[in-house]
């Protein structure tokens, strides 16, 4: 059975909702999933699974989640070769060029750690709605297909 770890950062709950949707879909696909909040998670826990997922919010005009900086920095010291990764997060299109930049930042970091991108980055405006849920389900399906 494939294994996955879904890590989220949230202030108002949108990214936790996104993580819940991805976790539920992965479980439906037969994956053994761990879901956790970023400040409670060690970056090296990604070394124990096949599929690594991050769901980050973006703050203060292009900033990463403050409570996720240890996790982000510690990704420099993990080896994720052979793993598949995906990043899906919520931001607010009001912020223009800074919309969901944390999603791209985590994607680059996971790639630099040696993981293979299993699905395109997903950027959601505020809370996930019905069409976003479809996008997230397809995202989870692609990650599983790539991990095979
Ligand atoms: C002070 C402040 C700054 C923000 N800056 C950005 C930003 O630069 N880019 C962006 O996409 N969203 C920005 N947002 C919007 C949040 O990322 C968005 O509300 C997101 O859904 C919050 O996720 P959460 O519910 O998981 O906390 C900002 C929100 C606040 C309150």
Coordinates of N, CA and C and ligand atoms in Angstrom, one line a residue:
X1 N 0.8 -1.2 0.0 CA 0.0 0.0 0.0 C 0.9 1.3 0.0
X2 N 0.5 2.2 -0.9 CA 1.3 3.5 -0.9 C 1.0 4.3 0.4
X3 N 2.0 5.1 0.8 CA 1.8 5.9 2.0 C 2.0 7.4 1.6
X4 N 1.3 8.3 2.3 CA 1.4 9.7 2.1 C 1.4 10.5 3.4
X5 N 2.0 11.7 3.3 CA 1.9 12.6 4.4 C 1.4 14.0 3.9
X6 N 0.3 14.5 4.4 CA -0.3 15.7 4.0 C -0.1 16.7 5.1
X7 N 0.7 17.8 4.8 CA 1.0 18.8 5.9 C 0.4 20.1 5.5
X8 N -0.3 20.8 6.5 CA -1.0 22.0 6.2 C -0.6 23.1 7.1
X9 N -0.6 24.4 6.6 CA -0.5 25.6 7.5 C -1.8 26.4 7.3
X10 N -2.4 26.8 8.4 CA -3.6 27.5 8.3 C -3.8 28.5 9.4
X11 N -4.5 29.6 9.1 CA -4.9 30.5 10.2 C -6.5 30.5 10.3
X12 N -7.1 30.5 9.2 CA -8.6 30.6 9.2 C -9.3 29.3 8.7
X13 N -8.5 28.3 8.4 CA -9.1 27.0 8.1 C -9.1 26.5 6.7
X14 N -8.9 27.5 5.7 CA -9.1 27.1 4.3 C -8.1 26.0 3.9
X15 N -6.8 26.1 4.4 CA -5.8 25.2 3.9 C -5.9 23.8 4.7
X16 N -6.5 23.9 5.9 CA -6.8 22.6 6.5 C -8.0 21.9 5.8
X17 N -9.0 22.7 5.3 CA -10.0 22.1 4.4 C -9.4 21.4 3.2
X18 N -8.5 22.1 2.6 CA -7.8 21.6 1.4 C -7.1 20.3 1.7
X19 N -6.4 20.3 2.8 CA -5.7 19.1 3.3 C -6.6 17.9 3.6
X20 N -7.8 18.3 4.2 CA -8.8 17.2 4.5 C -9.3 16.6 3.2
X21 N -9.6 17.5 2.2 CA -10.1 17.0 0.9 C -9.1 16.0 0.2
X22 N -7.9 16.4 0.2 CA -6.8 15.6 -0.4 C -6.6 14.3 0.4
X23 N -6.6 14.4 1.7 CA -6.5 13.2 2.5 C -7.6 12.2 2.3
X24 N -8.8 12.7 2.2 CA -10.0 11.9 2.0 C -9.9 11.1 0.7
X25 N -9.5 11.9 -0.4 CA -9.4 11.3 -1.7 C -8.3 10.2 -1.7
X26 N -7.2 10.6 -1.1 CA -6.1 9.6 -1.1 C -6.5 8.3 -0.4
X27 N -7.2 8.5 0.7 CA -7.7 7.3 1.4 C -8.6 6.5 0.6
X28 N -9.5 7.2 -0.2 CA -10.4 6.4 -1.1 C -9.7 5.6 -2.1
X29 N -8.5 6.1 -2.5 CA -7.7 5.5 -3.5 C -6.8 4.4 -2.9
X30 N -6.9 4.2 -1.6 CA -6.2 3.1 -0.9 C -4.9 3.4 -0.3
X31 N -4.6 4.7 -0.2 CA -3.3 5.2 0.3 C -3.4 5.3 1.9
X32 N -2.4 4.9 2.6 CA -2.3 5.1 4.0 C -1.8 6.5 4.3
X33 N -2.6 7.4 4.8 CA -2.3 8.8 4.9 C -2.1 9.3 6.3
X34 N -1.1 10.1 6.6 CA -1.0 10.9 7.8 C -1.2 12.4 7.4
X35 N -2.0 13.1 8.2 CA -2.2 14.5 8.0 C -1.8 15.2 9.3
X36 N -1.1 16.4 9.1 CA -0.6 17.1 10.3 C -0.4 18.6 10.0
X37 N -0.4 19.3 11.1 CA -0.2 20.8 11.0 C 1.3 21.0 11.0
X38 N 1.7 22.0 10.2 CA 3.1 22.2 9.8 C 4.0 22.4 11.0
X39 N 3.6 23.2 12.0 CA 4.5 23.5 13.1 C 4.7 22.3 14.1
X40 N 3.8 21.3 13.9 CA 3.9 20.0 14.7 C 4.5 18.9 13.9
X41 N 5.2 19.3 12.8 CA 5.7 18.2 11.8 C 7.2 18.4 11.6
X42 N 7.9 17.3 11.7 CA 9.3 17.4 11.3 C 9.5 17.1 9.8
X43 N 10.3 17.9 9.1 CA 10.5 17.8 7.7 C 11.0 16.4 7.3
X44 N 11.7 15.7 8.2 CA 12.2 14.4 7.8 C 11.2 13.3 7.9
X45 N 10.0 13.7 8.3 CA 8.9 12.7 8.3 C 8.5 12.4 6.8
X46 N 8.8 13.3 5.9 CA 8.6 13.1 4.5 C 9.4 11.9 4.0
X47 N 10.5 11.6 4.6 CA 11.4 10.5 4.2 C 10.8 9.2 4.4
X48 N 9.7 9.1 5.2 CA 9.1 7.8 5.5 C 7.9 7.5 4.6
X49 N 7.5 8.3 3.7 CA 6.4 8.1 2.8 C 6.7 8.1 1.4
X50 N 5.7 7.7 0.5 CA 5.9 7.7 -0.9 C 5.4 9.0 -1.5
X51 N 4.4 9.7 -0.9 CA 3.8 10.9 -1.5 C 3.8 12.0 -0.4
X52 N 4.5 13.1 -0.8 CA 4.6 14.3 0.1 C 3.7 15.4 -0.4
X53 N 2.8 15.9 0.5 CA 1.9 17.0 0.1 C 2.0 18.1 1.1
X54 N 2.1 19.4 0.6 CA 2.1 20.6 1.4 C 0.9 21.5 1.0
X55 N 0.1 22.0 2.0 CA -1.0 22.9 1.7 C -0.7 24.2 2.5
X56 N 0.0 25.1 2.0 CA 0.3 26.3 2.7 C -0.5 27.6 2.4
X57 N -0.8 28.4 3.3 CA -1.3 29.7 3.0 C -0.2 30.7 2.7
X58 N -0.5 31.8 2.1 CA 0.4 32.9 1.8 C 0.0 34.1 2.6
X59 N 0.9 34.8 3.2 CA 0.6 35.9 4.1 C 1.4 37.2 3.8
X60 N 0.9 38.3 4.3 CA 1.7 39.5 4.3 C 2.4 39.8 2.9
X61 N 1.6 39.8 1.9 CA 2.1 40.1 0.5 C 3.3 39.2 0.1
X62 N 3.1 37.9 0.0 CA 4.0 37.0 -0.5 C 4.9 36.3 0.5
X63 N 4.5 36.3 1.8 CA 5.3 35.6 2.8 C 4.8 34.2 3.0
X64 N 5.7 33.4 3.4 CA 5.4 32.0 3.8 C 4.8 32.0 5.2
X65 N 4.1 30.9 5.6 CA 3.6 30.9 6.9 C 4.7 30.9 7.9
X66 N 4.6 31.8 8.9 CA 5.7 32.0 9.9 C 6.0 30.7 10.7
X67 N 4.9 30.1 11.1 CA 5.0 28.8 11.9 C 5.5 27.6 11.0
X68 N 5.6 27.9 9.7 CA 6.1 26.8 8.9 C 7.6 27.0 8.4
X69 N 8.2 28.0 8.9 CA 9.6 28.3 8.5 C 10.6 27.2 8.9
X70 N 10.4 26.7 10.1 CA 11.4 25.6 10.5 C 11.2 24.4 9.5
X71 N 10.0 24.0 9.3 CA 9.8 22.9 8.3 C 10.4 23.2 7.0
X72 N 10.1 24.4 6.5 CA 10.6 24.9 5.2 C 12.1 24.8 5.1
X73 N 12.8 25.4 6.1 CA 14.2 25.4 6.2 C 14.8 24.0 6.3
X74 N 14.2 23.2 7.1 CA 14.7 21.8 7.4 C 14.6 20.9 6.1
X75 N 13.7 21.3 5.2 CA 13.7 20.5 3.9 C 15.0 20.6 3.2
X76 N 15.9 21.6 3.5 CA 17.2 21.6 2.9 C 18.0 20.4 3.3
X77 N 17.7 19.7 4.4 CA 18.5 18.7 4.9 C 17.9 17.3 4.8
X78 N 16.8 17.2 4.0 CA 16.2 15.8 3.8 C 16.4 15.4 2.3
X79 N 16.4 14.1 2.2 CA 16.6 13.5 0.8 C 15.3 12.8 0.4
X80 N 14.6 13.5 -0.6 CA 13.3 13.0 -1.0 C 13.4 12.3 -2.4
X81 N 14.6 11.8 -2.7 CA 14.7 11.2 -4.0 C 13.8 9.9 -4.0
X82 N 13.1 9.6 -5.1 CA 12.2 8.5 -5.2 C 10.8 8.8 -4.7
X83 N 10.6 10.0 -4.1 CA 9.3 10.4 -3.6 C 8.6 11.2 -4.7
X84 N 7.2 11.2 -4.6 CA 6.4 12.1 -5.4 C 5.9 13.2 -4.5
X85 N 5.9 14.5 -5.1 CA 5.3 15.6 -4.3 C 4.2 16.3 -5.0
X86 N 3.4 17.0 -4.2 CA 2.4 17.9 -4.8 C 2.1 19.0 -3.8
X87 N 1.8 20.2 -4.3 CA 1.5 21.4 -3.4 C 0.2 22.0 -3.9
X88 N -0.7 22.2 -2.9 CA -2.0 22.8 -3.2 C -2.3 23.7 -2.0
X89 N -2.6 25.0 -2.3 CA -2.8 25.9 -1.2 C -3.9 27.0 -1.6
X90 N -4.4 27.6 -0.5 CA -5.3 28.7 -0.7 C -4.7 30.0 -0.4
X91 N -5.0 31.0 -1.3 CA -4.6 32.4 -1.0 C -5.8 33.2 -1.4
X92 N -5.5 34.5 -1.8 CA -6.6 35.4 -2.2 C -6.1 36.2 -3.4
X93 N -6.9 36.1 -4.5 CA -6.5 36.7 -5.8 C -6.4 38.2 -5.6
X94 N -7.0 38.8 -4.6 CA -6.8 40.2 -4.3 C -5.4 40.6 -4.3
X95 N -4.5 39.7 -3.9 CA -3.0 40.0 -3.7 C -2.2 40.0 -5.1
X96 N -2.9 39.8 -6.2 CA -2.3 39.9 -7.5 C -1.1 39.0 -7.7
X97 N 0.0 39.6 -8.0 CA 1.2 38.8 -8.3 C 1.7 38.0 -7.1
X98 N 1.2 38.3 -5.9 CA 1.6 37.6 -4.7 C 0.6 36.4 -4.4
X99 N -0.3 36.2 -5.3 CA -1.3 35.2 -5.1 C -0.7 33.8 -4.9
X100 N -0.8 33.2 -3.8 CA -0.4 31.8 -3.5 C 1.1 31.6 -3.8
X101 N 2.0 32.6 -3.6 CA 3.4 32.4 -3.9 C 4.0 31.3 -3.0
X102 N 3.4 31.1 -1.8 CA 3.9 30.0 -0.9 C 3.8 28.7 -1.6
X103 N 2.8 28.5 -2.4 CA 2.6 27.2 -3.1 C 3.9 27.0 -4.0
X104 N 4.2 28.0 -4.8 CA 5.4 27.8 -5.7 C 6.7 27.6 -4.9
X105 N 6.8 28.4 -3.7 CA 8.0 28.3 -2.9 C 8.2 26.8 -2.4
X106 N 7.1 26.3 -1.8 CA 7.2 24.9 -1.3 C 7.5 23.9 -2.4
X107 N 6.9 24.1 -3.6 CA 7.1 23.3 -4.7 C 8.6 23.2 -5.1
X108 N 9.2 24.4 -5.2 CA 10.6 24.5 -5.5 C 11.5 23.8 -4.5
X109 N 11.1 24.0 -3.2 CA 11.9 23.4 -2.1 C 11.8 21.8 -2.2
X110 N 10.6 21.3 -2.5 CA 10.5 19.8 -2.5 C 11.2 19.3 -3.7
X111 N 11.2 20.0 -4.8 CA 12.0 19.6 -6.0 C 13.5 19.5 -5.7
X112 N 13.9 20.6 -5.0 CA 15.4 20.7 -4.6 C 15.8 19.6 -3.7
X113 N 14.8 19.1 -2.9 CA 15.1 17.9 -2.0 C 15.1 16.6 -2.7
X114 N 14.9 16.6 -4.0 CA 15.0 15.4 -4.8 C 13.7 14.7 -5.2
X115 N 12.6 15.3 -4.7 CA 11.3 14.6 -5.1 C 10.9 15.0 -6.5
X116 N 10.0 14.2 -7.0 CA 9.5 14.4 -8.4 C 8.0 14.9 -8.3
X117 N 7.8 16.0 -9.1 CA 6.5 16.6 -9.1 C 5.5 15.6 -9.7
X118 N 4.4 15.3 -8.9 CA 3.4 14.3 -9.4 C 2.2 14.9 -10.0
X119 N 2.0 16.2 -9.7 CA 0.8 16.9 -10.2 C 1.1 18.4 -10.2
X120 N 0.5 19.1 -11.1 CA 0.7 20.6 -11.2 C 0.3 21.2 -9.8
X121 N 1.0 22.3 -9.5 CA 0.6 23.1 -8.3 C -0.9 23.5 -8.4
X122 N -1.6 23.5 -7.3 CA -3.0 23.9 -7.3 C -3.1 25.2 -6.4
X123 N -3.7 26.2 -7.0 CA -3.9 27.5 -6.2 C -5.4 27.8 -6.2
X124 N -5.9 27.9 -4.9 CA -7.3 28.1 -4.7 C -7.6 29.4 -4.1
X125 N -8.6 30.1 -4.6 CA -9.0 31.4 -4.1 C -9.9 31.2 -2.9
X126 N -9.4 31.6 -1.7 CA -10.1 31.5 -0.4 C -10.6 30.0 -0.2
X127 N -11.8 29.8 0.2 CA -12.2 28.5 0.6 C -12.5 27.6 -0.6
X128 N -12.2 26.3 -0.5 CA -12.4 25.4 -1.7 C -13.9 25.2 -1.9
X129 N -14.3 25.5 -3.2 CA -15.7 25.3 -3.6 C -15.8 24.0 -4.5
X130 N -17.0 23.8 -5.0 CA -17.2 22.5 -5.7 C -16.2 22.2 -6.8
X131 N -15.9 23.2 -7.6 CA -15.0 23.0 -8.8 C -13.6 22.8 -8.2
X132 N -13.3 23.4 -7.1 CA -11.9 23.2 -6.5 C -11.8 21.8 -6.0
X133 N -12.9 21.3 -5.4 CA -12.9 19.9 -4.9 C -12.6 18.9 -6.0
X134 N -13.2 19.2 -7.2 CA -12.9 18.3 -8.4 C -11.4 18.4 -8.7
X135 N -10.9 19.6 -8.7 CA -9.5 19.8 -9.0 C -8.6 19.1 -8.0
X136 N -8.9 19.2 -6.8 CA -8.1 18.5 -5.7 C -8.2 17.0 -5.8
X137 N -9.4 16.5 -6.2 CA -9.5 15.0 -6.4 C -8.6 14.6 -7.5
X138 N -8.6 15.3 -8.6 CA -7.8 15.0 -9.8 C -6.3 15.1 -9.4
X139 N -6.0 16.1 -8.6 CA -4.6 16.3 -8.1 C -4.2 15.0 -7.3
X140 N -5.0 14.5 -6.4 CA -4.7 13.4 -5.6 C -4.6 12.1 -6.5
X141 N -5.5 12.0 -7.4 CA -5.4 10.9 -8.4 C -4.1 10.8 -9.1
X142 N -3.6 12.0 -9.6 CA -2.4 12.1 -10.3 C -1.2 11.7 -9.4
X143 N -1.2 12.1 -8.2 CA -0.1 11.8 -7.3 C 0.0 10.3 -7.1
X144 N -1.2 9.6 -7.0 CA -1.2 8.2 -6.8 C -0.7 7.5 -8.0
X145 N -1.1 8.0 -9.2 CA -0.7 7.4 -10.5 C 0.8 7.5 -10.6
X146 N 1.4 8.7 -10.3 CA 2.8 8.9 -10.4 C 3.6 8.1 -9.4
X147 N 3.0 7.8 -8.3 CA 3.7 7.0 -7.2 C 3.8 5.5 -7.5
X148 N 3.1 5.1 -8.5 CA 3.0 3.6 -8.8 C 4.3 3.2 -9.5
Ligands
LIG1 C1 -2.7 40.2 6.2 C2 -3.0 39.2 5.1 C3 -2.1 39.1 4.1 C4 -2.3 38.2 3.1 N1 -1.4 38.1 2.0 C5 -1.6 37.3 1.0 C6 -0.7 37.2 -0.1 O1 0.3 37.8 -0.2 N2 -1.1 36.3 -1.1 C7 -2.2 35.5 -1.1 O2 -2.4 34.7 -2.0 N3 -3.0 35.6 0.0 C8 -2.8 36.4 1.0 N4 -3.7 36.5 2.0 C9 -4.9 35.7 2.0 C10 -4.8 34.3 2.7 O3 -3.7 33.5 2.2 C11 -6.1 33.6 2.4 O4 -7.1 34.2 3.1 C12 -6.0 32.1 2.7 O5 -7.2 31.5 2.3 C13 -5.8 31.9 4.2 O6 -5.7 30.5 4.4 P1 -6.1 29.8 5.8 O7 -7.7 29.9 5.9 O8 -5.7 28.4 5.7 O9 -5.5 30.5 6.9 C14 -3.4 37.4 3.1 C15 -4.3 37.5 4.1 C16 -4.1 38.4 5.2 C17 -5.1 38.5 6.3

